[in-house]
mmCIF file of C-alpha atoms and ligand atoms in Angstrom:
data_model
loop_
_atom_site.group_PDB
_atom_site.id
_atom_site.type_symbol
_atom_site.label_atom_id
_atom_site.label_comp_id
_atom_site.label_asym_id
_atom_site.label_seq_id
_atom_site.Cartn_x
_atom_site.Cartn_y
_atom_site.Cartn_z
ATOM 1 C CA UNK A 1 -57.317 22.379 -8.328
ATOM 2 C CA UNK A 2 -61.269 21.813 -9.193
ATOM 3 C CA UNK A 3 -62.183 19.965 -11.923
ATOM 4 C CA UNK A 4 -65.854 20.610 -13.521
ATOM 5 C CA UNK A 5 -67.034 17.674 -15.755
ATOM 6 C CA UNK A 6 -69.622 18.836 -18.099
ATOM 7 C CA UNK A 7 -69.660 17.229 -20.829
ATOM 8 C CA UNK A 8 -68.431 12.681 -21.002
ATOM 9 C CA UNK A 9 -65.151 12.172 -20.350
ATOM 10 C CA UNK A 10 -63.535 8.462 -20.863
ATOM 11 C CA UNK A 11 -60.491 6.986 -20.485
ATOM 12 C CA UNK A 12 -59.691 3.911 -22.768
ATOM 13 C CA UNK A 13 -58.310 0.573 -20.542
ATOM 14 C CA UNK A 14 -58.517 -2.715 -22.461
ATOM 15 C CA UNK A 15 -58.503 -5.219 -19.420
ATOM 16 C CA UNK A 16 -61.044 -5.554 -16.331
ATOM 17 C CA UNK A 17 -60.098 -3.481 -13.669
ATOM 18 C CA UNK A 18 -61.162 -5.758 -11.462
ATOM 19 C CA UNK A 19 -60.027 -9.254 -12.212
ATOM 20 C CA UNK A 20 -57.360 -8.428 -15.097
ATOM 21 C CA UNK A 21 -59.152 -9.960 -17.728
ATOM 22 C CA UNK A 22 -58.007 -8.887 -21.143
ATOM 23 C CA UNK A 23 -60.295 -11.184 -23.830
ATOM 24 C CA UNK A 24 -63.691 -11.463 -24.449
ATOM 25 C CA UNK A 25 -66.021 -8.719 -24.395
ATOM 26 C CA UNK A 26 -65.323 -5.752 -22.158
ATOM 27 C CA UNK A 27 -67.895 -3.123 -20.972
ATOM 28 C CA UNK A 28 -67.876 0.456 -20.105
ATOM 29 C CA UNK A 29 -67.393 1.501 -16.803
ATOM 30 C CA UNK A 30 -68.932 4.127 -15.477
ATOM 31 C CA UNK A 31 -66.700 5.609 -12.444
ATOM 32 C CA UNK A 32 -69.238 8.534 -10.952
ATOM 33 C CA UNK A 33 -72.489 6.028 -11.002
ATOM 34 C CA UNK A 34 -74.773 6.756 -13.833
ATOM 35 C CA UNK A 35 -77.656 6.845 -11.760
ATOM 36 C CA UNK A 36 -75.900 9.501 -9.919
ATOM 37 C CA UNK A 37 -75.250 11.640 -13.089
ATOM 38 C CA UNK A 38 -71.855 10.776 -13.417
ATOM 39 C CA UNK A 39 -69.846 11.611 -16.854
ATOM 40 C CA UNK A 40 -66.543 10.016 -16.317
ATOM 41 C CA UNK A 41 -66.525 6.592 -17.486
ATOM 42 C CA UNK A 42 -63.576 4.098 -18.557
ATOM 43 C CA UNK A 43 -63.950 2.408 -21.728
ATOM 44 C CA UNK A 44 -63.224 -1.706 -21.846
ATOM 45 C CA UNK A 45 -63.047 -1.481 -18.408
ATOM 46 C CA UNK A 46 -65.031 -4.559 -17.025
ATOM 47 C CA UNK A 47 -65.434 -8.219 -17.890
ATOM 48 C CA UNK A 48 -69.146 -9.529 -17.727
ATOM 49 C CA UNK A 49 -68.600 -11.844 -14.440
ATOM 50 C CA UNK A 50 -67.330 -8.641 -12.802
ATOM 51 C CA UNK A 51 -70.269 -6.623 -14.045
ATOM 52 C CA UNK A 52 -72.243 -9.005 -12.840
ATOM 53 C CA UNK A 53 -70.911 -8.353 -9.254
ATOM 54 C CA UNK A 54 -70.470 -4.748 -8.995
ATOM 55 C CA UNK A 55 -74.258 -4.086 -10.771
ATOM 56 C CA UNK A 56 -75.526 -6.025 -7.366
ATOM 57 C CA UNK A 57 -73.834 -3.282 -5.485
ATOM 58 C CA UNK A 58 -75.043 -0.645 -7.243
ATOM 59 C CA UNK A 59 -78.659 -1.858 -7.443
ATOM 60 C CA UNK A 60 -78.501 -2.131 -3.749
ATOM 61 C CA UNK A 61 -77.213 2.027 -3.277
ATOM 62 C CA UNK A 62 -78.723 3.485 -6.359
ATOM 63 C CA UNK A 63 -82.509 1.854 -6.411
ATOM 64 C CA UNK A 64 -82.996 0.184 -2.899
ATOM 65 C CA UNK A 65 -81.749 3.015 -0.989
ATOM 66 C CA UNK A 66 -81.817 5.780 -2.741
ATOM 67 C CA UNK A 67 -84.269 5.072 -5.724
ATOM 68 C CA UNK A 68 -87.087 7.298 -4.824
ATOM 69 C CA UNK A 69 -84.432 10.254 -3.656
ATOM 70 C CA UNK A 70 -83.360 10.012 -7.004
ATOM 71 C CA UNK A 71 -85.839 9.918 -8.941
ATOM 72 C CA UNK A 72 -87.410 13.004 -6.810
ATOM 73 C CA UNK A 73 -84.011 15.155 -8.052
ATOM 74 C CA UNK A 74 -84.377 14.129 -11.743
ATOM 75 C CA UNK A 75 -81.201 11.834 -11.440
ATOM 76 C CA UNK A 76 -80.842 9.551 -14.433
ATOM 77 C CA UNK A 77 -82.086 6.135 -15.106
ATOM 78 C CA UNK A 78 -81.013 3.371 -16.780
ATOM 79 C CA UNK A 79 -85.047 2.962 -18.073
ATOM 80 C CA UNK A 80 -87.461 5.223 -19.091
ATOM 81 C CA UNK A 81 -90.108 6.427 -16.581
ATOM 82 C CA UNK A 82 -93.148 4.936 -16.516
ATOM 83 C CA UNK A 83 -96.565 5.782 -14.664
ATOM 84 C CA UNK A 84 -96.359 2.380 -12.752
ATOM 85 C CA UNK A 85 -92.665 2.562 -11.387
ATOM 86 C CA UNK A 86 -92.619 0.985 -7.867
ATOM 87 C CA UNK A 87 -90.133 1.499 -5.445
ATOM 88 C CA UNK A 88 -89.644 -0.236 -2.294
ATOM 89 C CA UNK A 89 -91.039 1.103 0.615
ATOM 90 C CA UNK A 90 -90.048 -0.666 4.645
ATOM 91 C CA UNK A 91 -93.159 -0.101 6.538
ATOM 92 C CA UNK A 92 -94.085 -1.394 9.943
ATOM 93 C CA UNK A 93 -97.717 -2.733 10.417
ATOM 94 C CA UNK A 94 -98.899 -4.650 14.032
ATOM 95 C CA UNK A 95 -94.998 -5.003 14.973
ATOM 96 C CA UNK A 96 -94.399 -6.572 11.922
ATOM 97 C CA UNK A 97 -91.595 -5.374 9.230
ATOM 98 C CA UNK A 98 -92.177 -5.541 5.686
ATOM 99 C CA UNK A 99 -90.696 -4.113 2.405
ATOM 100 C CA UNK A 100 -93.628 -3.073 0.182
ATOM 101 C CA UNK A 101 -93.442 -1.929 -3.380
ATOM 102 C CA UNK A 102 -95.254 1.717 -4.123
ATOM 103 C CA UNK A 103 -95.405 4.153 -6.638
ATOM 104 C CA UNK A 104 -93.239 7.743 -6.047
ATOM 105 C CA UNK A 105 -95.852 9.444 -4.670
ATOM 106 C CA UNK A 106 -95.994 7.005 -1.566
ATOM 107 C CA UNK A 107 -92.537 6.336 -1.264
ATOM 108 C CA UNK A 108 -90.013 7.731 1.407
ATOM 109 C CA UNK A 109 -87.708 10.290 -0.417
ATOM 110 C CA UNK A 110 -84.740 9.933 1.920
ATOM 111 C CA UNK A 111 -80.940 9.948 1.356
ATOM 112 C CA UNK A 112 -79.678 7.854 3.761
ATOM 113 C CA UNK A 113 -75.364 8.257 4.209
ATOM 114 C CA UNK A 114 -73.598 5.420 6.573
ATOM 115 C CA UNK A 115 -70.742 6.869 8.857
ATOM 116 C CA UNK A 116 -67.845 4.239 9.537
ATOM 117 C CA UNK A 117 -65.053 4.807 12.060
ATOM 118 C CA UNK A 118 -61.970 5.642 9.867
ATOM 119 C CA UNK A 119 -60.143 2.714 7.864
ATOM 120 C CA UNK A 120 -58.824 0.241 10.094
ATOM 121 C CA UNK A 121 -55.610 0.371 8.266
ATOM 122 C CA UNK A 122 -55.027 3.749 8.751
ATOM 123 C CA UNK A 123 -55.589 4.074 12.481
ATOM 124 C CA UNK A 124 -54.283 0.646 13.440
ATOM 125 C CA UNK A 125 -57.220 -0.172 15.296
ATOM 126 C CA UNK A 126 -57.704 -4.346 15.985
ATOM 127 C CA UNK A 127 -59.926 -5.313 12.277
ATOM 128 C CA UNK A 128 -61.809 -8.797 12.501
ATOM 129 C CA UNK A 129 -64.360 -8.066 9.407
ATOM 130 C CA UNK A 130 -66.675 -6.595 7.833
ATOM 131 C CA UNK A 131 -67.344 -3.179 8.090
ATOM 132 C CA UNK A 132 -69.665 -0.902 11.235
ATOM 133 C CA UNK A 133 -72.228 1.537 10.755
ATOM 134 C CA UNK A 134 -71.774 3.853 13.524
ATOM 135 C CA UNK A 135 -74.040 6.650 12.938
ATOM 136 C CA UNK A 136 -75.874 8.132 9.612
ATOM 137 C CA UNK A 137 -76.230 11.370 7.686
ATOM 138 C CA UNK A 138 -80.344 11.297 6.905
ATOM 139 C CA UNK A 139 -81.355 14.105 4.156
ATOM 140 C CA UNK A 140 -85.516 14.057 4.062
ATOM 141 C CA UNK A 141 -86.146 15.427 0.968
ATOM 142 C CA UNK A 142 -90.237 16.434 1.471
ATOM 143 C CA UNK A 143 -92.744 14.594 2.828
ATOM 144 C CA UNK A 144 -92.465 13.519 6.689
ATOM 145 C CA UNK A 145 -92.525 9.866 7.634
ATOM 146 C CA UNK A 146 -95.469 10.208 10.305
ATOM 147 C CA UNK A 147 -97.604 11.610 7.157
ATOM 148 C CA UNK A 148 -96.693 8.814 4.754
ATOM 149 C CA UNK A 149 -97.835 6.348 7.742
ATOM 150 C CA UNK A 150 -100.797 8.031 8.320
ATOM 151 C CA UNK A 151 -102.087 8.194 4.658
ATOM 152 C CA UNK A 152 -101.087 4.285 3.566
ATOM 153 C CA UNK A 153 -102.279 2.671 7.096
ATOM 154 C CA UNK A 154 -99.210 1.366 8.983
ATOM 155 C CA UNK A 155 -97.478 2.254 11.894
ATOM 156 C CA UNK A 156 -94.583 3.094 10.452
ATOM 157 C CA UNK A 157 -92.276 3.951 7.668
ATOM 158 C CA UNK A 158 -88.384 3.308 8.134
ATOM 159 C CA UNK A 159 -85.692 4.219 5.677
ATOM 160 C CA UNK A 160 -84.623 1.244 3.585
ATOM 161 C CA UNK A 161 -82.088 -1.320 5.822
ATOM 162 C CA UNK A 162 -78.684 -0.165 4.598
ATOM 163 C CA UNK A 163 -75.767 -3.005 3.986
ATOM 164 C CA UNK A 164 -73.041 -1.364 5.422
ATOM 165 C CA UNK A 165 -70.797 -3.389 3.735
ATOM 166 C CA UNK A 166 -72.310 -3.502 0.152
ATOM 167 C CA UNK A 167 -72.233 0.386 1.106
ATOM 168 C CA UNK A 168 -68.611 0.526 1.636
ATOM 169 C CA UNK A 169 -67.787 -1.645 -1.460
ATOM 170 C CA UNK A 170 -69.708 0.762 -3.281
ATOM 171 C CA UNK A 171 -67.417 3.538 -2.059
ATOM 172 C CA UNK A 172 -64.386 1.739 -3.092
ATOM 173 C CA UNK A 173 -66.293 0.571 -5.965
ATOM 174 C CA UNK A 174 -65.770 4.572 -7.425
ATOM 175 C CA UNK A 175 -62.808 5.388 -5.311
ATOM 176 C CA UNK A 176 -60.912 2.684 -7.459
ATOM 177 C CA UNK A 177 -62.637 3.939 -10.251
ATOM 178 C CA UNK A 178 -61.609 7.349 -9.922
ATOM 179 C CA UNK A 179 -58.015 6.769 -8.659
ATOM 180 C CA UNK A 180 -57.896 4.445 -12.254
ATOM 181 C CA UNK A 181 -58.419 7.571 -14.119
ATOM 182 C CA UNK A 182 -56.220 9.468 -12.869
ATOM 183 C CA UNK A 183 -53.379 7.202 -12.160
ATOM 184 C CA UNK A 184 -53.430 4.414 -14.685
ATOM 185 C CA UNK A 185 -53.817 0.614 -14.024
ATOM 186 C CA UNK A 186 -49.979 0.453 -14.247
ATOM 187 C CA UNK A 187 -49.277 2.821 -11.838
ATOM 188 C CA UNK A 188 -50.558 0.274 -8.970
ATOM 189 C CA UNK A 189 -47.877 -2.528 -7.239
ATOM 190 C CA UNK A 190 -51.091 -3.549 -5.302
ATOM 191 C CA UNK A 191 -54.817 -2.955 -4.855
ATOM 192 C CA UNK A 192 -56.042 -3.105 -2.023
ATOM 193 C CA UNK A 193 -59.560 -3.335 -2.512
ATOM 194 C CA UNK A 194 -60.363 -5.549 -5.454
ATOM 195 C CA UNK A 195 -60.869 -8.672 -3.578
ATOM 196 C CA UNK A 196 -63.404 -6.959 -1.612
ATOM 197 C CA UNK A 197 -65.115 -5.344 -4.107
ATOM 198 C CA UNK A 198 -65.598 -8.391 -5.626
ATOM 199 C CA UNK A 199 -66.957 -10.266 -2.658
ATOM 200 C CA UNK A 200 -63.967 -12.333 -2.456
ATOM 201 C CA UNK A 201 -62.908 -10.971 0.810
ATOM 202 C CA UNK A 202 -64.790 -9.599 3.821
ATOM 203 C CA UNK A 203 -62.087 -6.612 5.000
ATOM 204 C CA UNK A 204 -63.392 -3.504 3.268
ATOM 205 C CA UNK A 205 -63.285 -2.054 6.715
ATOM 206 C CA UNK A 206 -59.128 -2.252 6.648
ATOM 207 C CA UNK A 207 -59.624 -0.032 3.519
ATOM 208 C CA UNK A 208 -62.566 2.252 3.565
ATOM 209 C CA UNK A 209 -64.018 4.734 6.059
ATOM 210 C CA UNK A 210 -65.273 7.867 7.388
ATOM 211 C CA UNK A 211 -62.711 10.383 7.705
ATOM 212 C CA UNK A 212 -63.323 13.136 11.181
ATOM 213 C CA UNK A 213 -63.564 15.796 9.140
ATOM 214 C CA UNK A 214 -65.498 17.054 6.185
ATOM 215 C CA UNK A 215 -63.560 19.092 4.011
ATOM 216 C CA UNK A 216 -65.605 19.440 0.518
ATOM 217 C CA UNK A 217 -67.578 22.572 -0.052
ATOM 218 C CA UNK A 218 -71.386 22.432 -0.953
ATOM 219 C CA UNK A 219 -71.936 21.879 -4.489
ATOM 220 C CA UNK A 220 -73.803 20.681 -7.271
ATOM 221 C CA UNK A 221 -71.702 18.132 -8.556
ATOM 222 C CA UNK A 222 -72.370 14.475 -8.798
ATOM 223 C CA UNK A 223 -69.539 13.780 -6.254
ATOM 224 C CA UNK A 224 -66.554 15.827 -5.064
ATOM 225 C CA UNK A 225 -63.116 13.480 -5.152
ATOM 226 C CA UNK A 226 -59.383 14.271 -3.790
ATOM 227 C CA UNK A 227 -56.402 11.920 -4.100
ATOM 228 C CA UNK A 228 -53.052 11.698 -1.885
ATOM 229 C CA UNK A 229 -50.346 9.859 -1.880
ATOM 230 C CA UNK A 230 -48.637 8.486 0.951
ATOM 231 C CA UNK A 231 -45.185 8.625 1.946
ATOM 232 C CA UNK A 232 -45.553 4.592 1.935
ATOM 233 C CA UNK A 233 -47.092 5.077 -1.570
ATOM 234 C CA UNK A 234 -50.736 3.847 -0.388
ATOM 235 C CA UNK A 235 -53.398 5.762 -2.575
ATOM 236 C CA UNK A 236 -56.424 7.916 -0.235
ATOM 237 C CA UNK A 237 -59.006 8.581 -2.451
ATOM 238 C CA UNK A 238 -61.485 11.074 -0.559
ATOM 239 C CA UNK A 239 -65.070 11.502 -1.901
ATOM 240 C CA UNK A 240 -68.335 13.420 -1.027
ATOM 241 C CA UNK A 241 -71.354 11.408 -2.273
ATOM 242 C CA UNK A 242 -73.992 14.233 -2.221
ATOM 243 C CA UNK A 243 -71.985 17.237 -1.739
ATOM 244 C CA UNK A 244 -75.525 19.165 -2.477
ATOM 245 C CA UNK A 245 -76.453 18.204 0.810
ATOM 246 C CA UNK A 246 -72.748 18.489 2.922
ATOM 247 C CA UNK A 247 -73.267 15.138 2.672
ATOM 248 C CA UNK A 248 -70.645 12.222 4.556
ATOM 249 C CA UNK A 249 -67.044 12.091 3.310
ATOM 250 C CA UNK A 250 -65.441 8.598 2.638
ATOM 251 C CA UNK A 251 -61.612 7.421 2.849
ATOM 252 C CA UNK A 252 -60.864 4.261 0.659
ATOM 253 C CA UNK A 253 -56.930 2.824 0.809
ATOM 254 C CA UNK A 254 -57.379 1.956 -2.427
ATOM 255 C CA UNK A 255 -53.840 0.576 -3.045
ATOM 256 C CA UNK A 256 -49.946 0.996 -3.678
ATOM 257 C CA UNK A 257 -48.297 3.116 -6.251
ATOM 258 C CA UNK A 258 -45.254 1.257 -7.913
ATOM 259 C CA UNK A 259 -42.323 3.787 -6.449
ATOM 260 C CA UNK A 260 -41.179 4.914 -9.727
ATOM 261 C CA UNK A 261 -44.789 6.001 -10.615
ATOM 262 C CA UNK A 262 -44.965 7.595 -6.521
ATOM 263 C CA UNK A 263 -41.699 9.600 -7.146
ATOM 264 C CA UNK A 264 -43.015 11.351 -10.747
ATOM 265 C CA UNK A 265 -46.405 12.144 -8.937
ATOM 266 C CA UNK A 266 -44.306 13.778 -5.787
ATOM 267 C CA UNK A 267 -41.911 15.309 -8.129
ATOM 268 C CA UNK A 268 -45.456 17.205 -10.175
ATOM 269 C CA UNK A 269 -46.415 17.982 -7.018
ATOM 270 C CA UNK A 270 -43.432 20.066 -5.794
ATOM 271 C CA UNK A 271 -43.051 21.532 -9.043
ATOM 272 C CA UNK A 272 -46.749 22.905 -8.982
ATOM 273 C CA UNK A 273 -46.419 24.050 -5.298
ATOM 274 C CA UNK A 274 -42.846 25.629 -5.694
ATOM 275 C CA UNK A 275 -42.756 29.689 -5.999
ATOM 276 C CA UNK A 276 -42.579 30.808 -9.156
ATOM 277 C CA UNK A 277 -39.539 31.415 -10.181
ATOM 278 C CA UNK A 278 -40.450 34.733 -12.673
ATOM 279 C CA UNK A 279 -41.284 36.752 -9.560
ATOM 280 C CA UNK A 280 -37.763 36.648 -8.656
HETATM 281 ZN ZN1 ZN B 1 -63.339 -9.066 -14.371
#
């Protein structure tokens, strides 16, 4: 079943997804990133301390790595463009690394996509913390790096130094988001990845990773997203950040359904894949 999002769609929530938080002021929540397009957002969705938190994240994927990427592919942006936008550029002058701010035309249009091993919880590997970058999907959208050296006078010019674990908290970030739509805040018993979200914890590697296999199509979409539910109940969201470019898939555990909830889903499930019974 495909589902093509044209137009906003939101889904109202009235408490912070992240922390519970049901008074005070409560802000939109956009699920697919804005600054990656997105149209599905949850309304009263996040408190202001949370926002706080989970904007960090997002400044660190959407403008620090991938700023100049976007802005090359006419994503959206939260201001308007001006002449002088800078974006920050990691050069390497005399065997010295620096992070330089430049305007587009100088900048390194790259879409850089960490690989993880899968989620520790779901192959039962040993998990101390954190999360490991073990290899990298690199999508160069025009100009070569040896020419951009050449023409501003340094050695070299790197992609932007990736967090891999702000990364992966970004990728649970919309994997919660997007499992919230579709399930309901009620419809969790426990979830999983809050805490690390947050910055609370440090084991977003238990819960989100790269899966051996890519399995959504190329498309223009914002992001292509699949659910499943475990026979244990635990949520797998699956998403494809830039599936444009075949980009990396990601696994997040996001959390447990409450069984009654688990048993309708299973039960809508069966119904949908049983043969119709008209034919007969
Ligand atoms: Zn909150």
């Amino acid at each position: 079943m495909v589902r093509f999002v044209t137009e906003k769609e939101s889904t109202h929530i009235g408490r912070c997804i992240y922390c519970d938080k049901a008074e005070g002021t409560l802000t939109e929540e956009h699920i697919s990133p804005y600054g990656l397009n997105g149209l599905i957002t949850l309304l009263e969705a996040s408190c202001g301390d949370c926002a706080t938190i989970t904007s960090q994240i997002e400044l660190h994927v959407l403008r620090y790595m991938w700023g100049a990427a976007r802005t090359e592919m006419g994503y959206r942006r939260r201001h308007k463009k001006g002449a002088n936008d800078l974006y920050p550029l990691t050069v390497i002058r005399d065997g010295v690394k620096t992070v330089r701010e430049v305007p587009l035309t100088d900048a390194l249009k790259v879409i850089e996509l960490p690989i993880f091993k899968a989620p520790a919880s779901l192959d039962g590997r040993t998990f101390q913390s954190g999360i490991e970058c073990i290899s990298k999907d690199q999508f160069l959208l025009n100009e070569q790096r040896e020419d951009i050296a050449k023409r501003i006078g340094v050695d070299e010019v790197c992609p932007p130094d990736c967090d891999a674990e702000i990364f992966a908290r970004f990728v649970a970030k919309c994997s919660y988001g997007y499992a919230i739509e579709r399930y309901g805040v009620e419809a969790f018993e426990t979830v999983y990845v809050r805490s690390a979200i947050l910055g609370n914890t440090r084991d977003i590697g238990r819960w989100v990773g790269s899966p051996d296999t890519r399995e959504f199509p190329v498309r223009k979409t914002p992001m292509s997203v699949g659910f499943k539910i475990r026979p244990d109940n635990d949520v797998l969201v699956r998403i494809k950040l830039f599936p444009r470019f075949d980009g990396a898939e990601y696994i997040t555990v996001v959390g447990k359904m409450k069984e009654f909830h688990a048993i309708q889903y299973r039960l809508i499930k069966a119904d949908r894949e049983a043969p119709r019974a008209a034919s007969l």
